mmCIF file of C-alpha atoms in Angstrom:
data_model
loop_
_atom_site.group_PDB
_atom_site.id
_atom_site.type_symbol
_atom_site.label_atom_id
_atom_site.label_comp_id
_atom_site.label_asym_id
_atom_site.label_seq_id
_atom_site.Cartn_x
_atom_site.Cartn_y
_atom_site.Cartn_z
ATOM 1 C CA UNK A 1 112.216 87.357 73.953
ATOM 2 C CA UNK A 2 114.423 84.847 75.722
ATOM 3 C CA UNK A 3 112.873 83.772 79.029
ATOM 4 C CA UNK A 4 116.322 83.416 80.629
ATOM 5 C CA UNK A 5 116.589 87.184 80.419
ATOM 6 C CA UNK A 6 113.478 87.751 82.517
ATOM 7 C CA UNK A 7 114.682 86.128 85.691
ATOM 8 C CA UNK A 8 115.841 88.143 88.675
ATOM 9 C CA UNK A 9 118.974 86.764 90.295
ATOM 10 C CA UNK A 10 118.128 83.878 92.585
ATOM 11 C CA UNK A 11 120.541 81.542 94.274
ATOM 12 C CA UNK A 12 120.918 77.808 93.714
ATOM 13 C CA UNK A 13 119.006 76.979 96.891
ATOM 14 C CA UNK A 14 116.015 79.018 95.729
ATOM 15 C CA UNK A 15 116.170 77.430 92.278
ATOM 16 C CA UNK A 16 116.238 73.921 93.723
ATOM 17 C CA UNK A 17 113.392 74.793 96.109
ATOM 18 C CA UNK A 18 111.278 76.094 93.208
ATOM 19 C CA UNK A 19 112.165 73.019 91.107
ATOM 20 C CA UNK A 20 111.092 70.740 93.983
ATOM 21 C CA UNK A 21 107.860 72.694 94.426
ATOM 22 C CA UNK A 22 106.992 72.318 90.747
ATOM 23 C CA UNK A 23 107.772 68.595 90.893
ATOM 24 C CA UNK A 24 105.580 68.211 93.995
ATOM 25 C CA UNK A 25 102.790 70.265 92.405
ATOM 26 C CA UNK A 26 102.832 67.870 89.446
ATOM 27 C CA UNK A 27 101.732 65.096 91.826
ATOM 28 C CA UNK A 28 99.000 67.241 93.363
ATOM 29 C CA UNK A 29 100.765 68.730 96.414
ATOM 30 C CA UNK A 30 98.838 71.920 97.212
ATOM 31 C CA UNK A 31 101.256 72.858 100.010
ATOM 32 C CA UNK A 32 104.022 72.988 97.402
ATOM 33 C CA UNK A 33 101.858 75.373 95.374
ATOM 34 C CA UNK A 34 101.536 77.595 98.431
ATOM 35 C CA UNK A 35 105.314 77.562 98.950
ATOM 36 C CA UNK A 36 105.936 78.343 95.287
ATOM 37 C CA UNK A 37 103.436 81.199 95.437
ATOM 38 C CA UNK A 38 105.067 82.716 98.518
ATOM 39 C CA UNK A 39 108.520 82.647 96.902
ATOM 40 C CA UNK A 40 107.538 84.001 93.478
ATOM 41 C CA UNK A 41 104.436 86.193 93.839
ATOM 42 C CA UNK A 42 106.322 89.506 93.926
ATOM 43 C CA UNK A 43 108.219 88.790 90.718
ATOM 44 C CA UNK A 44 105.111 87.469 88.972
ATOM 45 C CA UNK A 45 102.985 90.429 90.032
ATOM 46 C CA UNK A 46 105.645 92.997 89.162
ATOM 47 C CA UNK A 47 106.212 91.485 85.740
ATOM 48 C CA UNK A 48 102.476 91.260 84.999
ATOM 49 C CA UNK A 49 102.032 94.848 86.158
ATOM 50 C CA UNK A 50 104.835 96.065 83.918
ATOM 51 C CA UNK A 51 103.075 94.558 80.909
ATOM 52 C CA UNK A 52 99.467 95.369 81.776
ATOM 53 C CA UNK A 53 99.884 98.720 83.546
ATOM 54 C CA UNK A 54 96.732 97.958 85.524
ATOM 55 C CA UNK A 55 96.805 96.657 89.087
ATOM 56 C CA UNK A 56 93.520 94.781 88.863
ATOM 57 C CA UNK A 57 94.500 93.059 85.624
ATOM 58 C CA UNK A 58 97.916 92.193 87.106
ATOM 59 C CA UNK A 59 96.215 90.682 90.165
ATOM 60 C CA UNK A 60 94.019 88.574 87.858
ATOM 61 C CA UNK A 61 97.068 87.362 85.962
ATOM 62 C CA UNK A 62 98.821 86.591 89.249
ATOM 63 C CA UNK A 63 96.001 84.203 90.150
ATOM 64 C CA UNK A 64 95.812 82.733 86.645
ATOM 65 C CA UNK A 65 99.559 82.004 86.647
ATOM 66 C CA UNK A 66 99.312 79.709 89.661
ATOM 67 C CA UNK A 67 96.268 77.956 88.239
ATOM 68 C CA UNK A 68 98.242 77.318 85.030
ATOM 69 C CA UNK A 69 101.224 76.109 87.051
ATOM 70 C CA UNK A 70 99.007 73.703 88.972
ATOM 71 C CA UNK A 71 97.467 72.416 85.731
ATOM 72 C CA UNK A 72 100.749 72.171 83.802
ATOM 73 C CA UNK A 73 103.423 71.325 86.382
ATOM 74 C CA UNK A 74 103.746 67.816 84.982
ATOM 75 C CA UNK A 75 104.905 69.303 81.653
ATOM 76 C CA UNK A 76 107.711 71.328 83.243
ATOM 77 C CA UNK A 77 111.169 70.227 82.111
ATOM 78 C CA UNK A 78 113.650 70.797 84.949
ATOM 79 C CA UNK A 79 116.479 72.924 83.570
ATOM 80 C CA UNK A 80 117.586 74.882 86.600
ATOM 81 C CA UNK A 81 115.496 77.941 85.630
ATOM 82 C CA UNK A 82 112.075 77.470 87.233
ATOM 83 C CA UNK A 83 111.437 81.198 87.583
ATOM 84 C CA UNK A 84 112.038 81.657 83.855
ATOM 85 C CA UNK A 85 109.271 79.102 83.190
ATOM 86 C CA UNK A 86 106.947 80.859 85.636
ATOM 87 C CA UNK A 87 107.643 84.294 84.135
ATOM 88 C CA UNK A 88 107.082 82.931 80.634
ATOM 89 C CA UNK A 89 103.627 81.785 81.745
ATOM 90 C CA UNK A 90 103.114 85.233 83.282
ATOM 91 C CA UNK A 91 104.150 86.994 80.077
ATOM 92 C CA UNK A 92 101.878 84.842 77.922
ATOM 93 C CA UNK A 93 98.837 85.342 80.158
ATOM 94 C CA UNK A 94 99.480 89.081 80.475
ATOM 95 C CA UNK A 95 99.850 89.506 76.717
ATOM 96 C CA UNK A 96 96.625 87.549 76.127
ATOM 97 C CA UNK A 97 94.816 89.796 78.594
ATOM 98 C CA UNK A 98 96.355 92.882 77.012
ATOM 99 C CA UNK A 99 95.113 91.829 73.589
ATOM 100 C CA UNK A 100 91.604 91.399 74.986
ATOM 101 C CA UNK A 101 91.390 94.892 76.410
ATOM 102 C CA UNK A 102 93.621 97.909 76.117
ATOM 103 C CA UNK A 103 93.531 99.387 79.633
ATOM 104 C CA UNK A 104 96.146 101.921 80.662
ATOM 105 C CA UNK A 105 97.558 102.666 84.056
ATOM 106 C CA UNK A 106 96.165 105.726 85.734
ATOM 107 C CA UNK A 107 97.490 107.768 88.608
ATOM 108 C CA UNK A 108 95.024 106.304 91.110
ATOM 109 C CA UNK A 109 96.298 102.810 90.361
ATOM 110 C CA UNK A 110 99.943 103.871 90.678
ATOM 111 C CA UNK A 111 99.086 105.587 93.907
ATOM 112 C CA UNK A 112 97.445 102.384 95.170
ATOM 113 C CA UNK A 113 100.471 100.297 94.184
ATOM 114 C CA UNK A 114 102.879 102.544 96.009
ATOM 115 C CA UNK A 115 100.728 102.952 99.088
ATOM 116 C CA UNK A 116 100.208 99.188 99.315
ATOM 117 C CA UNK A 117 103.911 98.450 98.986
ATOM 118 C CA UNK A 118 105.513 101.396 100.740
ATOM 119 C CA UNK A 119 103.023 101.877 103.595
ATOM 120 C CA UNK A 120 102.350 105.491 102.738
ATOM 121 C CA UNK A 121 99.214 106.150 104.739
ATOM 122 C CA UNK A 122 99.116 109.878 105.314
ATOM 123 C CA UNK A 123 96.753 111.768 103.005
ATOM 124 C CA UNK A 124 99.337 114.473 102.320
ATOM 125 C CA UNK A 125 101.914 111.941 101.192
ATOM 126 C CA UNK A 126 99.377 110.249 98.948
ATOM 127 C CA UNK A 127 98.488 113.541 97.265
ATOM 128 C CA UNK A 128 102.199 114.284 96.870
ATOM 129 C CA UNK A 129 102.828 110.901 95.223
ATOM 130 C CA UNK A 130 99.983 111.458 92.786
ATOM 131 C CA UNK A 131 101.271 114.917 91.953
ATOM 132 C CA UNK A 132 104.802 113.651 91.450
ATOM 133 C CA UNK A 133 103.774 110.796 89.150
ATOM 134 C CA UNK A 134 101.934 113.206 86.864
ATOM 135 C CA UNK A 135 105.331 114.559 85.833
ATOM 136 C CA UNK A 136 106.936 111.360 84.531
ATOM 137 C CA UNK A 137 106.156 109.361 81.393
ATOM 138 C CA UNK A 138 104.456 105.951 81.305
ATOM 139 C CA UNK A 139 107.723 104.273 80.380
ATOM 140 C CA UNK A 140 109.547 106.031 83.228
ATOM 141 C CA UNK A 141 106.792 104.878 85.622
ATOM 142 C CA UNK A 142 107.092 101.289 84.371
ATOM 143 C CA UNK A 143 110.850 101.271 84.856
ATOM 144 C CA UNK A 144 110.530 102.878 88.289
ATOM 145 C CA UNK A 145 107.897 100.349 89.416
ATOM 146 C CA UNK A 146 109.805 97.356 88.057
ATOM 147 C CA UNK A 147 112.944 98.480 89.843
ATOM 148 C CA UNK A 148 111.521 99.891 93.079
ATOM 149 C CA UNK A 149 108.476 97.704 93.716
ATOM 150 C CA UNK A 150 109.401 94.425 92.030
ATOM 151 C CA UNK A 151 113.134 94.552 92.659
ATOM 152 C CA UNK A 152 114.292 93.891 89.103
ATOM 153 C CA UNK A 153 117.754 95.103 88.155
ATOM 154 C CA UNK A 154 118.114 97.643 85.360
ATOM 155 C CA UNK A 155 119.677 95.038 83.063
ATOM 156 C CA UNK A 156 116.720 92.708 83.650
ATOM 157 C CA UNK A 157 114.263 95.523 82.952
ATOM 158 C CA UNK A 158 116.045 96.314 79.693
ATOM 159 C CA UNK A 159 115.691 92.722 78.572
ATOM 160 C CA UNK A 160 112.051 92.504 79.688
ATOM 161 C CA UNK A 161 111.038 95.692 77.915
ATOM 162 C CA UNK A 162 113.360 94.979 74.985
ATOM 163 C CA UNK A 163 115.074 98.347 75.144
ATOM 164 C CA UNK A 164 118.765 99.171 75.560
ATOM 165 C CA UNK A 165 120.207 99.201 79.073
ATOM 166 C CA UNK A 166 121.390 102.770 78.543
ATOM 167 C CA UNK A 167 117.796 103.816 77.804
ATOM 168 C CA UNK A 168 116.547 102.139 80.981
ATOM 169 C CA UNK A 169 119.257 103.815 83.057
ATOM 170 C CA UNK A 170 118.656 107.241 81.554
ATOM 171 C CA UNK A 171 114.849 106.990 81.910
ATOM 172 C CA UNK A 172 115.184 105.758 85.492
ATOM 173 C CA UNK A 173 117.592 108.569 86.394
ATOM 174 C CA UNK A 174 115.440 111.123 84.573
ATOM 175 C CA UNK A 175 112.367 109.945 86.501
ATOM 176 C CA UNK A 176 114.222 110.197 89.805
ATOM 177 C CA UNK A 177 115.410 113.728 88.953
ATOM 178 C CA UNK A 178 111.877 114.776 87.959
ATOM 179 C CA UNK A 179 110.479 113.329 91.177
ATOM 180 C CA UNK A 180 113.100 115.055 93.322
ATOM 181 C CA UNK A 181 112.519 118.334 91.517
ATOM 182 C CA UNK A 182 108.741 118.039 91.850
ATOM 183 C CA UNK A 183 108.987 117.106 95.517
ATOM 184 C CA UNK A 184 111.198 120.160 96.074
ATOM 185 C CA UNK A 185 108.571 122.346 94.424
ATOM 186 C CA UNK A 186 105.698 120.879 96.412
ATOM 187 C CA UNK A 187 107.416 120.642 99.803
#
């Protein structure tokens, strides 16, 4: 998988900021690590979650990624794609963790993800979300989370998951239709 394909669209300013952070981290600047974390944590977490399908494992990988960055920043070769380098580290750590244990996402974890990110705090809405997510496949959930929670574009998701763009679009649209239908039934 080509790491260039994993990167959400970021502008030149963001790229140069991330490049500078990595350079500063390589000389031990912990403030630069904090800045890098704040600018990339959502993409790193979303990507790890899409691979691991487990929020706790994804959180572990999130932490491990920044430790690896701190330890290996001096080896980074500036090429204008710092997020690609970071997501490659994320992918490698997530795949290593996945090989160690085969955990699968469950509805409670998906519920927790959505309530954390979408501020759904009413018990009725939480039960509704759980009910709705029982009616879509794992792959549909992954695509939905990558797009809705992590902000990846459909084309980027297709490249990450190594499936055709048309498949991503159809599974995303199918999931949305199932959710709307289920919500209509429940409400």
